[in-house]
JSON list of C-alpha atoms in Angstrom, two decimals:
[
{"chain": "A", "resi": 180, "resn": "MET", "atom": "CA", "xyz": [-46.32, -107.95, -20.84]},
{"chain": "A", "resi": 181, "resn": "SER", "atom": "CA", "xyz": [-47.65, -104.55, -19.88]},
{"chain": "A", "resi": 182, "resn": "SER", "atom": "CA", "xyz": [-44.94, -104.27, -17.23]},
{"chain": "A", "resi": 183, "resn": "THR", "atom": "CA", "xyz": [-42.26, -104.90, -19.85]},
{"chain": "A", "resi": 184, "resn": "LYS", "atom": "CA", "xyz": [-43.71, -102.21, -22.13]},
{"chain": "A", "resi": 185, "resn": "LEU", "atom": "CA", "xyz": [-43.88, -99.77, -19.22]},
{"chain": "A", "resi": 186, "resn": "ASN", "atom": "CA", "xyz": [-40.26, -100.37, -18.30]},
{"chain": "A", "resi": 187, "resn": "LYS", "atom": "CA", "xyz": [-39.23, -99.98, -21.93]},
{"chain": "A", "resi": 188, "resn": "GLY", "atom": "CA", "xyz": [-41.17, -96.73, -22.18]},
{"chain": "A", "resi": 189, "resn": "LEU", "atom": "CA", "xyz": [-39.60, -95.39, -18.99]},
{"chain": "A", "resi": 190, "resn": "ALA", "atom": "CA", "xyz": [-36.15, -96.32, -20.27]},
{"chain": "A", "resi": 191, "resn": "ILE", "atom": "CA", "xyz": [-36.76, -94.47, -23.52]},
{"chain": "A", "resi": 192, "resn": "LEU", "atom": "CA", "xyz": [-38.09, -91.45, -21.60]},
{"chain": "A", "resi": 193, "resn": "GLY", "atom": "CA", "xyz": [-35.05, -91.53, -19.32]},
{"chain": "A", "resi": 194, "resn": "ILE", "atom": "CA", "xyz": [-32.67, -91.61, -22.28]},
{"chain": "A", "resi": 195, "resn": "PHE", "atom": "CA", "xyz": [-34.59, -88.72, -23.91]},
{"chain": "A", "resi": 196, "resn": "LEU", "atom": "CA", "xyz": [-34.45, -86.62, -20.74]},
{"chain": "A", "resi": 197, "resn": "MET", "atom": "CA", "xyz": [-30.74, -87.36, -20.35]},
{"chain": "A", "resi": 198, "resn": "ILE", "atom": "CA", "xyz": [-30.04, -86.27, -23.91]},
{"chain": "A", "resi": 199, "resn": "LEU", "atom": "CA", "xyz": [-32.20, -83.18, -23.43]},
{"chain": "A", "resi": 200, "resn": "GLY", "atom": "CA", "xyz": [-30.44, -82.31, -20.20]},
{"chain": "A", "resi": 201, "resn": "THR", "atom": "CA", "xyz": [-27.01, -82.80, -21.75]},
{"chain": "A", "resi": 202, "resn": "GLY", "atom": "CA", "xyz": [-28.01, -80.65, -24.70]},
{"chain": "A", "resi": 203, "resn": "PHE", "atom": "CA", "xyz": [-29.36, -77.89, -22.44]},
{"chain": "A", "resi": 204, "resn": "PHE", "atom": "CA", "xyz": [-26.18, -77.97, -20.33]},
{"chain": "A", "resi": 205, "resn": "SER", "atom": "CA", "xyz": [-24.02, -77.71, -23.41]},
{"chain": "A", "resi": 206, "resn": "TRP", "atom": "CA", "xyz": [-26.14, -74.88, -24.83]},
{"chain": "A", "resi": 207, "resn": "TYR", "atom": "CA", "xyz": [-26.12, -73.02, -21.51]},
{"chain": "A", "resi": 208, "resn": "GLU", "atom": "CA", "xyz": [-22.41, -73.35, -20.84]},
{"chain": "A", "resi": 209, "resn": "PHE", "atom": "CA", "xyz": [-20.78, -73.44, -24.27]},
{"chain": "A", "resi": 210, "resn": "TRP", "atom": "CA", "xyz": [-23.18, -72.16, -26.94]},
{"chain": "A", "resi": 211, "resn": "GLY", "atom": "CA", "xyz": [-24.34, -68.84, -25.51]},
{"chain": "A", "resi": 212, "resn": "GLY", "atom": "CA", "xyz": [-27.28, -70.00, -23.45]},
{"chain": "A", "resi": 213, "resn": "ARG", "atom": "CA", "xyz": [-26.11, -68.23, -20.31]},
{"chain": "A", "resi": 214, "resn": "GLU", "atom": "CA", "xyz": [-25.85, -64.91, -22.15]},
{"chain": "A", "resi": 215, "resn": "ALA", "atom": "CA", "xyz": [-29.23, -65.38, -23.84]},
{"chain": "A", "resi": 216, "resn": "LEU", "atom": "CA", "xyz": [-30.99, -66.00, -20.54]},
{"chain": "A", "resi": 217, "resn": "HIS", "atom": "CA", "xyz": [-29.24, -63.49, -18.28]},
{"chain": "A", "resi": 218, "resn": "TYR", "atom": "CA", "xyz": [-27.78, -60.83, -20.59]},
{"chain": "A", "resi": 219, "resn": "GLY", "atom": "CA", "xyz": [-29.19, -58.36, -23.09]},
{"chain": "A", "resi": 220, "resn": "ASN", "atom": "CA", "xyz": [-27.66, -56.05, -25.69]},
{"chain": "A", "resi": 221, "resn": "VAL", "atom": "CA", "xyz": [-27.73, -52.29, -25.16]},
{"chain": "A", "resi": 222, "resn": "VAL", "atom": "CA", "xyz": [-26.48, -49.50, -27.40]},
{"chain": "A", "resi": 223, "resn": "VAL", "atom": "CA", "xyz": [-23.37, -47.58, -26.27]},
{"chain": "A", "resi": 224, "resn": "LEU", "atom": "CA", "xyz": [-20.97, -45.05, -27.77]},
{"chain": "A", "resi": 225, "resn": "SER", "atom": "CA", "xyz": [-17.64, -46.35, -29.02]},
{"chain": "A", "resi": 226, "resn": "GLU", "atom": "CA", "xyz": [-16.03, -42.96, -28.28]},
{"chain": "A", "resi": 227, "resn": "GLU", "atom": "CA", "xyz": [-16.84, -40.10, -25.92]},
{"chain": "A", "resi": 228, "resn": "ALA", "atom": "CA", "xyz": [-19.38, -37.46, -26.95]},
{"chain": "A", "resi": 229, "resn": "ILE", "atom": "CA", "xyz": [-19.34, -33.84, -25.86]},
{"chain": "A", "resi": 230, "resn": "GLU", "atom": "CA", "xyz": [-22.50, -31.80, -25.43]},
{"chain": "A", "resi": 231, "resn": "GLY", "atom": "CA", "xyz": [-24.11, -31.00, -28.77]},
{"chain": "A", "resi": 232, "resn": "LYS", "atom": "CA", "xyz": [-22.47, -33.84, -30.72]},
{"chain": "A", "resi": 233, "resn": "ILE", "atom": "CA", "xyz": [-24.76, -35.31, -33.37]},
{"chain": "A", "resi": 234, "resn": "ILE", "atom": "CA", "xyz": [-24.89, -39.09, -33.00]},
{"chain": "A", "resi": 235, "resn": "ASN", "atom": "CA", "xyz": [-24.20, -41.13, -36.14]},
{"chain": "A", "resi": 236, "resn": "LYS", "atom": "CA", "xyz": [-24.58, -44.85, -36.78]},
{"chain": "A", "resi": 237, "resn": "GLU", "atom": "CA", "xyz": [-20.78, -45.23, -36.81]},
{"chain": "A", "resi": 238, "resn": "ASP", "atom": "CA", "xyz": [-20.60, -43.90, -33.23]},
{"chain": "A", "resi": 239, "resn": "LEU", "atom": "CA", "xyz": [-22.67, -46.77, -31.82]},
{"chain": "A", "resi": 240, "resn": "VAL", "atom": "CA", "xyz": [-21.90, -50.35, -30.85]},
{"chain": "A", "resi": 241, "resn": "TYR", "atom": "CA", "xyz": [-23.69, -53.04, -28.87]},
{"chain": "A", "resi": 242, "resn": "LEU", "atom": "CA", "xyz": [-22.68, -54.05, -25.38]},
{"chain": "A", "resi": 243, "resn": "SER", "atom": "CA", "xyz": [-23.96, -57.13, -23.52]},
{"chain": "A", "resi": 244, "resn": "ILE", "atom": "CA", "xyz": [-24.93, -56.45, -19.90]},
{"chain": "A", "resi": 245, "resn": "ASP", "atom": "CA", "xyz": [-26.96, -58.09, -17.14]},
{"chain": "A", "resi": 246, "resn": "LYS", "atom": "CA", "xyz": [-30.66, -57.84, -17.99]},
{"chain": "A", "resi": 247, "resn": "GLN", "atom": "CA", "xyz": [-31.37, -56.63, -14.46]},
{"chain": "A", "resi": 248, "resn": "LEU", "atom": "CA", "xyz": [-29.42, -53.45, -15.26]},
{"chain": "A", "resi": 249, "resn": "ILE", "atom": "CA", "xyz": [-31.54, -52.61, -18.32]},
{"chain": "A", "resi": 250, "resn": "ARG", "atom": "CA", "xyz": [-34.18, -50.02, -17.46]},
{"chain": "A", "resi": 251, "resn": "GLU", "atom": "CA", "xyz": [-37.25, -49.04, -19.43]},
{"chain": "A", "resi": 252, "resn": "ASP", "atom": "CA", "xyz": [-35.52, -45.93, -20.85]},
{"chain": "A", "resi": 253, "resn": "THR", "atom": "CA", "xyz": [-32.23, -47.70, -21.65]},
{"chain": "A", "resi": 254, "resn": "ILE", "atom": "CA", "xyz": [-31.35, -47.41, -25.33]},
{"chain": "A", "resi": 255, "resn": "VAL", "atom": "CA", "xyz": [-31.41, -50.82, -27.06]},
{"chain": "A", "resi": 256, "resn": "ASN", "atom": "CA", "xyz": [-32.25, -49.66, -30.59]},
{"chain": "A", "resi": 257, "resn": "PRO", "atom": "CA", "xyz": [-29.68, -47.47, -32.44]},
{"chain": "A", "resi": 258, "resn": "ASP", "atom": "CA", "xyz": [-32.47, -45.72, -34.37]},
{"chain": "A", "resi": 259, "resn": "ASP", "atom": "CA", "xyz": [-33.63, -44.14, -31.11]},
{"chain": "A", "resi": 260, "resn": "VAL", "atom": "CA", "xyz": [-30.51, -41.94, -30.92]},
{"chain": "A", "resi": 261, "resn": "ILE", "atom": "CA", "xyz": [-29.15, -41.65, -34.46]},
{"chain": "A", "resi": 262, "resn": "GLY", "atom": "CA", "xyz": [-29.47, -38.03, -35.61]},
{"chain": "A", "resi": 263, "resn": "LYS", "atom": "CA", "xyz": [-29.99, -36.67, -32.08]},
{"chain": "A", "resi": 264, "resn": "SER", "atom": "CA", "xyz": [-27.56, -34.50, -30.12]},
{"chain": "A", "resi": 265, "resn": "ALA", "atom": "CA", "xyz": [-25.98, -35.24, -26.76]},
{"chain": "A", "resi": 266, "resn": "LYS", "atom": "CA", "xyz": [-27.35, -33.07, -23.94]},
{"chain": "A", "resi": 267, "resn": "HIS", "atom": "CA", "xyz": [-24.09, -33.39, -21.98]},
{"chain": "A", "resi": 268, "resn": "TYR", "atom": "CA", "xyz": [-20.77, -35.21, -21.97]},
{"chain": "A", "resi": 269, "resn": "ILE", "atom": "CA", "xyz": [-21.17, -38.99, -22.38]},
{"chain": "A", "resi": 270, "resn": "ALA", "atom": "CA", "xyz": [-18.33, -41.42, -21.71]},
{"chain": "A", "resi": 271, "resn": "PRO", "atom": "CA", "xyz": [-17.66, -44.31, -24.12]},
{"chain": "A", "resi": 272, "resn": "TYR", "atom": "CA", "xyz": [-19.22, -47.70, -23.39]},
{"chain": "A", "resi": 273, "resn": "GLN", "atom": "CA", "xyz": [-21.57, -46.13, -20.88]},
{"chain": "A", "resi": 274, "resn": "LYS", "atom": "CA", "xyz": [-25.17, -47.35, -20.77]},
{"chain": "A", "resi": 275, "resn": "LEU", "atom": "CA", "xyz": [-27.33, -44.79, -22.58]},
{"chain": "A", "resi": 276, "resn": "HIS", "atom": "CA", "xyz": [-30.74, -43.47, -21.61]},
{"chain": "A", "resi": 277, "resn": "SER", "atom": "CA", "xyz": [-33.30, -41.51, -23.61]},
{"chain": "A", "resi": 278, "resn": "ASN", "atom": "CA", "xyz": [-32.91, -38.35, -21.50]},
{"chain": "A", "resi": 279, "resn": "TYR", "atom": "CA", "xyz": [-29.24, -38.10, -22.55]},
{"chain": "A", "resi": 280, "resn": "PHE", "atom": "CA", "xyz": [-30.29, -36.89, -25.99]},
{"chain": "A", "resi": 281, "resn": "ASP", "atom": "CA", "xyz": [-32.35, -34.19, -27.64]},
{"chain": "A", "resi": 282, "resn": "LYS", "atom": "CA", "xyz": [-33.42, -33.17, -31.12]},
{"chain": "A", "resi": 283, "resn": "ALA", "atom": "CA", "xyz": [-30.37, -32.04, -33.03]},
{"chain": "A", "resi": 284, "resn": "ASP", "atom": "CA", "xyz": [-31.76, -28.97, -34.70]},
{"chain": "A", "resi": 285, "resn": "LEU", "atom": "CA", "xyz": [-34.02, -26.17, -33.59]},
{"chain": "A", "resi": 286, "resn": "VAL", "atom": "CA", "xyz": [-36.70, -26.01, -36.27]},
{"chain": "A", "resi": 287, "resn": "LEU", "atom": "CA", "xyz": [-38.43, -22.65, -36.64]},
{"chain": "A", "resi": 288, "resn": "GLY", "atom": "CA", "xyz": [-42.08, -22.64, -37.59]},
{"chain": "A", "resi": 289, "resn": "LYS", "atom": "CA", "xyz": [-43.69, -20.28, -40.06]},
{"chain": "A", "resi": 290, "resn": "GLY", "atom": "CA", "xyz": [-43.36, -16.70, -38.84]},
{"chain": "A", "resi": 291, "resn": "GLU", "atom": "CA", "xyz": [-40.97, -17.62, -36.01]},
{"chain": "A", "resi": 292, "resn": "TYR", "atom": "CA", "xyz": [-37.62, -15.94, -35.42]},
{"chain": "A", "resi": 293, "resn": "ILE", "atom": "CA", "xyz": [-34.75, -16.14, -32.96]},
{"chain": "A", "resi": 294, "resn": "ALA", "atom": "CA", "xyz": [-35.09, -13.06, -30.78]},
{"chain": "A", "resi": 295, "resn": "PRO", "atom": "CA", "xyz": [-32.33, -11.90, -28.40]},
{"chain": "A", "resi": 296, "resn": "ILE", "atom": "CA", "xyz": [-33.78, -10.54, -25.15]},
{"chain": "A", "resi": 297, "resn": "PRO", "atom": "CA", "xyz": [-31.75, -7.76, -23.44]},
{"chain": "A", "resi": 298, "resn": "MET", "atom": "CA", "xyz": [-30.81, -8.77, -19.92]},
{"chain": "A", "resi": 299, "resn": "ASP", "atom": "CA", "xyz": [-32.02, -5.44, -18.54]},
{"chain": "A", "resi": 300, "resn": "TRP", "atom": "CA", "xyz": [-35.53, -6.50, -19.63]},
{"chain": "A", "resi": 301, "resn": "ILE", "atom": "CA", "xyz": [-35.31, -9.64, -17.49]},
{"chain": "A", "resi": 302, "resn": "LEU", "atom": "CA", "xyz": [-36.05, -9.72, -13.78]},
{"chain": "A", "resi": 303, "resn": "THR", "atom": "CA", "xyz": [-35.36, -13.43, -13.21]},
{"chain": "A", "resi": 304, "resn": "VAL", "atom": "CA", "xyz": [-34.16, -16.39, -15.26]},
{"chain": "A", "resi": 305, "resn": "PRO", "atom": "CA", "xyz": [-33.18, -19.87, -13.97]},
{"chain": "A", "resi": 306, "resn": "ASP", "atom": "CA", "xyz": [-29.43, -20.43, -14.00]},
{"chain": "A", "resi": 307, "resn": "THR", "atom": "CA", "xyz": [-30.09, -23.98, -15.25]},
{"chain": "A", "resi": 308, "resn": "LEU", "atom": "CA", "xyz": [-31.74, -22.73, -18.44]},
{"chain": "A", "resi": 309, "resn": "ARG", "atom": "CA", "xyz": [-30.35, -24.36, -21.59]},
{"chain": "A", "resi": 310, "resn": "ARG", "atom": "CA", "xyz": [-30.94, -24.47, -25.33]},
{"chain": "A", "resi": 311, "resn": "GLY", "atom": "CA", "xyz": [-34.16, -26.26, -26.29]},
{"chain": "A", "resi": 312, "resn": "ASP", "atom": "CA", "xyz": [-35.92, -25.78, -22.94]},
{"chain": "A", "resi": 313, "resn": "GLU", "atom": "CA", "xyz": [-39.63, -25.06, -22.94]},
{"chain": "A", "resi": 314, "resn": "ILE", "atom": "CA", "xyz": [-40.45, -21.91, -20.97]},
{"chain": "A", "resi": 315, "resn": "ILE", "atom": "CA", "xyz": [-43.25, -19.55, -20.02]},
{"chain": "A", "resi": 316, "resn": "ILE", "atom": "CA", "xyz": [-42.65, -15.80, -20.02]},
{"chain": "A", "resi": 317, "resn": "TYR", "atom": "CA", "xyz": [-44.40, -13.58, -17.51]},
{"chain": "A", "resi": 318, "resn": "SER", "atom": "CA", "xyz": [-44.31, -9.83, -17.06]},
{"chain": "A", "resi": 319, "resn": "ALA", "atom": "CA", "xyz": [-44.52, -8.12, -13.68]},
{"chain": "A", "resi": 320, "resn": "THR", "atom": "CA", "xyz": [-43.96, -4.70, -12.18]},
{"chain": "A", "resi": 321, "resn": "TYR", "atom": "CA", "xyz": [-41.80, -4.62, -9.04]},
{"chain": "A", "resi": 322, "resn": "GLU", "atom": "CA", "xyz": [-40.37, -1.94, -6.83]},
{"chain": "A", "resi": 323, "resn": "SER", "atom": "CA", "xyz": [-37.55, -0.10, -8.51]},
{"chain": "A", "resi": 324, "resn": "GLU", "atom": "CA", "xyz": [-34.79, -1.59, -6.32]},
{"chain": "A", "resi": 325, "resn": "LEU", "atom": "CA", "xyz": [-35.74, -5.06, -7.58]},
{"chain": "A", "resi": 326, "resn": "ASN", "atom": "CA", "xyz": [-35.86, -4.09, -11.24]},
{"chain": "A", "resi": 327, "resn": "LYS", "atom": "CA", "xyz": [-32.48, -5.46, -12.22]},
{"chain": "A", "resi": 328, "resn": "PRO", "atom": "CA", "xyz": [-31.55, -8.76, -13.91]},
{"chain": "A", "resi": 329, "resn": "GLN", "atom": "CA", "xyz": [-31.38, -11.77, -11.60]},
{"chain": "A", "resi": 330, "resn": "VAL", "atom": "CA", "xyz": [-30.21, -15.27, -12.41]},
{"chain": "A", "resi": 331, "resn": "VAL", "atom": "CA", "xyz": [-31.94, -17.53, -9.95]},
{"chain": "A", "resi": 332, "resn": "ALA", "atom": "CA", "xyz": [-30.69, -20.86, -8.68]},
{"chain": "A", "resi": 333, "resn": "SER", "atom": "CA", "xyz": [-32.77, -23.88, -9.63]},
{"chain": "A", "resi": 334, "resn": "SER", "atom": "CA", "xyz": [-32.43, -27.26, -7.94]},
{"chain": "A", "resi": 335, "resn": "ASN", "atom": "CA", "xyz": [-35.49, -28.96, -9.45]},
{"chain": "A", "resi": 336, "resn": "ASN", "atom": "CA", "xyz": [-36.49, -28.39, -13.06]},
{"chain": "A", "resi": 337, "resn": "SER", "atom": "CA", "xyz": [-39.78, -30.19, -12.61]},
{"chain": "A", "resi": 338, "resn": "SER", "atom": "CA", "xyz": [-41.25, -27.74, -10.12]},
{"chain": "A", "resi": 339, "resn": "THR", "atom": "CA", "xyz": [-44.60, -26.27, -11.02]},
{"chain": "A", "resi": 340, "resn": "ASN", "atom": "CA", "xyz": [-44.90, -22.67, -12.11]},
{"chain": "A", "resi": 341, "resn": "GLN", "atom": "CA", "xyz": [-46.85, -21.81, -8.97]},
{"chain": "A", "resi": 342, "resn": "ASP", "atom": "CA", "xyz": [-44.12, -23.31, -6.80]},
{"chain": "A", "resi": 343, "resn": "LYS", "atom": "CA", "xyz": [-41.57, -21.17, -8.59]},
{"chain": "A", "resi": 344, "resn": "LYS", "atom": "CA", "xyz": [-43.68, -18.05, -8.15]},
{"chain": "A", "resi": 345, "resn": "ASN", "atom": "CA", "xyz": [-43.74, -18.61, -4.43]},
{"chain": "A", "resi": 346, "resn": "SER", "atom": "CA", "xyz": [-40.20, -19.80, -3.86]},
{"chain": "A", "resi": 347, "resn": "THR", "atom": "CA", "xyz": [-37.93, -17.87, -6.25]},
{"chain": "A", "resi": 348, "resn": "THR", "atom": "CA", "xyz": [-34.49, -17.45, -4.70]},
{"chain": "A", "resi": 349, "resn": "ASP", "atom": "CA", "xyz": [-31.25, -15.71, -5.52]},
{"chain": "A", "resi": 350, "resn": "THR", "atom": "CA", "xyz": [-27.99, -17.59, -6.06]},
{"chain": "A", "resi": 351, "resn": "ASN", "atom": "CA", "xyz": [-27.33, -17.54, -2.31]},
{"chain": "A", "resi": 352, "resn": "GLY", "atom": "CA", "xyz": [-30.64, -19.16, -1.50]},
{"chain": "A", "resi": 353, "resn": "GLY", "atom": "CA", "xyz": [-32.36, -16.02, -0.17]},
{"chain": "A", "resi": 354, "resn": "PRO", "atom": "CA", "xyz": [-35.70, -14.69, -1.45]},
{"chain": "A", "resi": 355, "resn": "ILE", "atom": "CA", "xyz": [-35.51, -11.98, -4.09]},
{"chain": "A", "resi": 356, "resn": "LEU", "atom": "CA", "xyz": [-39.10, -11.92, -5.33]},
{"chain": "A", "resi": 357, "resn": "PRO", "atom": "CA", "xyz": [-41.55, -11.37, -2.46]},
{"chain": "A", "resi": 358, "resn": "VAL", "atom": "CA", "xyz": [-44.95, -12.07, -4.00]},
{"chain": "A", "resi": 359, "resn": "GLY", "atom": "CA", "xyz": [-46.49, -9.11, -2.22]},
{"chain": "A", "resi": 360, "resn": "LYS", "atom": "CA", "xyz": [-44.20, -6.70, -4.06]},
{"chain": "A", "resi": 361, "resn": "SER", "atom": "CA", "xyz": [-45.73, -7.56, -7.43]},
{"chain": "A", "resi": 362, "resn": "ASP", "atom": "CA", "xyz": [-48.61, -5.51, -8.78]},
{"chain": "A", "resi": 363, "resn": "GLU", "atom": "CA", "xyz": [-49.63, -8.26, -11.18]},
{"chain": "A", "resi": 364, "resn": "TRP", "atom": "CA", "xyz": [-48.17, -11.20, -13.05]},
{"chain": "A", "resi": 365, "resn": "VAL", "atom": "CA", "xyz": [-49.13, -11.26, -16.73]},
{"chain": "A", "resi": 366, "resn": "GLU", "atom": "CA", "xyz": [-48.51, -14.44, -18.70]},
{"chain": "A", "resi": 367, "resn": "LEU", "atom": "CA", "xyz": [-47.29, -13.39, -22.13]},
{"chain": "A", "resi": 368, "resn": "PHE", "atom": "CA", "xyz": [-46.64, -16.64, -23.99]},
{"chain": "A", "resi": 369, "resn": "SER", "atom": "CA", "xyz": [-44.80, -19.96, -23.88]},
{"chain": "A", "resi": 370, "resn": "THR", "atom": "CA", "xyz": [-41.92, -20.73, -26.21]},
{"chain": "A", "resi": 371, "resn": "THR", "atom": "CA", "xyz": [-38.58, -22.51, -26.69]},
{"chain": "A", "resi": 372, "resn": "VAL", "atom": "CA", "xyz": [-35.12, -21.28, -25.73]},
{"chain": "A", "resi": 373, "resn": "ALA", "atom": "CA", "xyz": [-32.96, -20.90, -28.83]},
{"chain": "A", "resi": 374, "resn": "TYR", "atom": "CA", "xyz": [-29.65, -20.17, -27.10]},
{"chain": "A", "resi": 375, "resn": "VAL", "atom": "CA", "xyz": [-28.28, -19.26, -23.68]},
{"chain": "A", "resi": 376, "resn": "LYS", "atom": "CA", "xyz": [-24.90, -17.51, -23.84]},
{"chain": "A", "resi": 377, "resn": "ASP", "atom": "CA", "xyz": [-22.25, -16.12, -21.52]},
{"chain": "A", "resi": 378, "resn": "SER", "atom": "CA", "xyz": [-20.54, -12.72, -21.56]},
{"chain": "A", "resi": 379, "resn": "ALA", "atom": "CA", "xyz": [-18.11, -13.95, -24.25]},
{"chain": "A", "resi": 380, "resn": "ASN", "atom": "CA", "xyz": [-21.05, -14.90, -26.52]},
{"chain": "A", "resi": 381, "resn": "GLN", "atom": "CA", "xyz": [-20.34, -18.62, -26.00]},
{"chain": "A", "resi": 382, "resn": "GLU", "atom": "CA", "xyz": [-23.21, -21.03, -25.40]},
{"chain": "A", "resi": 383, "resn": "VAL", "atom": "CA", "xyz": [-23.71, -21.99, -21.76]},
{"chain": "A", "resi": 384, "resn": "ILE", "atom": "CA", "xyz": [-23.71, -25.78, -21.52]},
{"chain": "A", "resi": 385, "resn": "THR", "atom": "CA", "xyz": [-24.06, -28.31, -18.72]},
{"chain": "A", "resi": 386, "resn": "THR", "atom": "CA", "xyz": [-20.78, -29.75, -17.48]},
{"chain": "A", "resi": 387, "resn": "SER", "atom": "CA", "xyz": [-22.29, -32.42, -15.22]},
{"chain": "A", "resi": 388, "resn": "THR", "atom": "CA", "xyz": [-23.55, -35.81, -16.43]},
{"chain": "A", "resi": 389, "resn": "THR", "atom": "CA", "xyz": [-26.13, -36.20, -13.66]},
{"chain": "A", "resi": 390, "resn": "ASP", "atom": "CA", "xyz": [-27.89, -32.83, -13.40]},
{"chain": "A", "resi": 391, "resn": "ARG", "atom": "CA", "xyz": [-27.84, -29.23, -14.64]},
{"chain": "A", "resi": 392, "resn": "LEU", "atom": "CA", "xyz": [-26.49, -27.58, -11.52]},
{"chain": "A", "resi": 393, "resn": "ASN", "atom": "CA", "xyz": [-23.02, -27.17, -13.04]},
{"chain": "A", "resi": 394, "resn": "GLY", "atom": "CA", "xyz": [-22.89, -24.89, -16.07]},
{"chain": "A", "resi": 395, "resn": "SER", "atom": "CA", "xyz": [-19.93, -23.81, -18.18]},
{"chain": "A", "resi": 396, "resn": "ALA", "atom": "CA", "xyz": [-20.52, -20.12, -17.30]},
{"chain": "A", "resi": 397, "resn": "SER", "atom": "CA", "xyz": [-23.03, -17.64, -15.94]},
{"chain": "A", "resi": 398, "resn": "ILE", "atom": "CA", "xyz": [-25.91, -16.65, -18.17]},
{"chain": "A", "resi": 399, "resn": "SER", "atom": "CA", "xyz": [-25.50, -13.22, -19.77]},
{"chain": "A", "resi": 400, "resn": "LYS", "atom": "CA", "xyz": [-27.66, -13.52, -22.88]},
{"chain": "A", "resi": 401, "resn": "VAL", "atom": "CA", "xyz": [-30.95, -15.27, -23.63]},
{"chain": "A", "resi": 402, "resn": "GLU", "atom": "CA", "xyz": [-32.32, -15.85, -27.13]},
{"chain": "A", "resi": 403, "resn": "LEU", "atom": "CA", "xyz": [-35.86, -17.11, -27.64]},
{"chain": "A", "resi": 404, "resn": "VAL", "atom": "CA", "xyz": [-38.00, -18.44, -30.47]},
{"chain": "A", "resi": 405, "resn": "ALA", "atom": "CA", "xyz": [-40.75, -15.86, -31.00]},
{"chain": "A", "resi": 406, "resn": "THR", "atom": "CA", "xyz": [-43.08, -14.39, -33.59]},
{"chain": "A", "resi": 407, "resn": "THR", "atom": "CA", "xyz": [-43.27, -10.68, -34.32]},
{"chain": "A", "resi": 408, "resn": "ASP", "atom": "CA", "xyz": [-46.53, -10.47, -32.35]},
{"chain": "A", "resi": 409, "resn": "GLU", "atom": "CA", "xyz": [-44.89, -12.11, -29.33]},
{"chain": "A", "resi": 410, "resn": "ILE", "atom": "CA", "xyz": [-41.95, -9.72, -29.55]},
{"chain": "A", "resi": 411, "resn": "LYS", "atom": "CA", "xyz": [-44.40, -6.81, -29.63]},
{"chain": "A", "resi": 412, "resn": "LYS", "atom": "CA", "xyz": [-46.05, -8.17, -26.47]},
{"chain": "A", "resi": 413, "resn": "ILE", "atom": "CA", "xyz": [-42.69, -8.09, -24.70]},
{"chain": "A", "resi": 414, "resn": "GLU", "atom": "CA", "xyz": [-41.87, -4.59, -25.95]},
{"chain": "A", "resi": 415, "resn": "GLU", "atom": "CA", "xyz": [-45.25, -3.28, -24.82]},
{"chain": "A", "resi": 416, "resn": "GLN", "atom": "CA", "xyz": [-44.73, -4.64, -21.30]},
{"chain": "A", "resi": 417, "resn": "ILE", "atom": "CA", "xyz": [-41.25, -3.15, -21.09]},
{"chain": "A", "resi": 418, "resn": "LYS", "atom": "CA", "xyz": [-42.52, 0.28, -22.25]},
{"chain": "A", "resi": 419, "resn": "ASN", "atom": "CA", "xyz": [-45.12, 0.12, -19.47]},
{"chain": "A", "resi": 420, "resn": "GLY", "atom": "CA", "xyz": [-42.46, -0.50, -16.84]},
{"chain": "A", "resi": 421, "resn": "GLY", "atom": "CA", "xyz": [-42.68, -4.30, -16.70]},
{"chain": "A", "resi": 422, "resn": "LYS", "atom": "CA", "xyz": [-39.89, -6.81, -16.33]},
{"chain": "A", "resi": 423, "resn": "LEU", "atom": "CA", "xyz": [-39.77, -10.36, -17.69]},
{"chain": "A", "resi": 424, "resn": "ILE", "atom": "CA", "xyz": [-39.86, -13.46, -15.53]},
{"chain": "A", "resi": 425, "resn": "ILE", "atom": "CA", "xyz": [-38.70, -16.61, -17.31]},
{"chain": "A", "resi": 426, "resn": "MET", "atom": "CA", "xyz": [-39.82, -19.96, -15.91]},
{"chain": "A", "resi": 427, "resn": "TYR", "atom": "CA", "xyz": [-39.86, -23.57, -17.02]},
{"chain": "A", "resi": 428, "resn": "GLY", "atom": "CA", "xyz": [-43.11, -24.64, -18.65]},
{"chain": "A", "resi": 429, "resn": "ASN", "atom": "CA", "xyz": [-44.65, -26.48, -21.56]},
{"chain": "A", "resi": 430, "resn": "LYS", "atom": "CA", "xyz": [-44.97, -24.84, -24.95]},
{"chain": "A", "resi": 431, "resn": "GLU", "atom": "CA", "xyz": [-48.61, -24.80, -26.01]}
]
């Protein structure tokens, strides 16, 4: 009797497992199971975006890709990019990452202004400098033959300020700022770059999608966010024979 019940129970279990297996197979192959298990939706642009374009909801669509290709910084939520501006050219239907975008507008705080800095006040400025970058401004007195504007090549934006003090190079890779030539480096303040422009007063933008090494033109004008007190600090240093050194850094 017990053997009969056991066989009946096993038969019912077998039928249940067969139905379950058939259902899983059908779901996996025909009802989207494969995509649900192995693919995920990411946000992409339906059309190309040039640098500075403000991203709207209508610009975005979902694209299903292999989950193994989705990184931590891959954009999967449209709200993460709507209202932001593209940092560089972005092709349509390309996987998006958070570092492709920046805040759309430069918001000035109370008492802040956009201050153009004459190039003859500047001793060095990275040629990879772009709008919205956080910088630190130093003043230093150098021998007269070095007191002319220099745009220095930068291959790594994440270098520390001390590294940049010790390894500043000209556009040909040679040293232009021997540390021993400086009387003293004075840190003036940290701020944000408002605009970087070329000789035709056009904004210098990045033309590469992978790094900043390719710009649309050479830097001829730098405009900073500054208060009147910060501008006075700069003017005082210039009157005393100083030159400005602009480096990447965090705004305090």
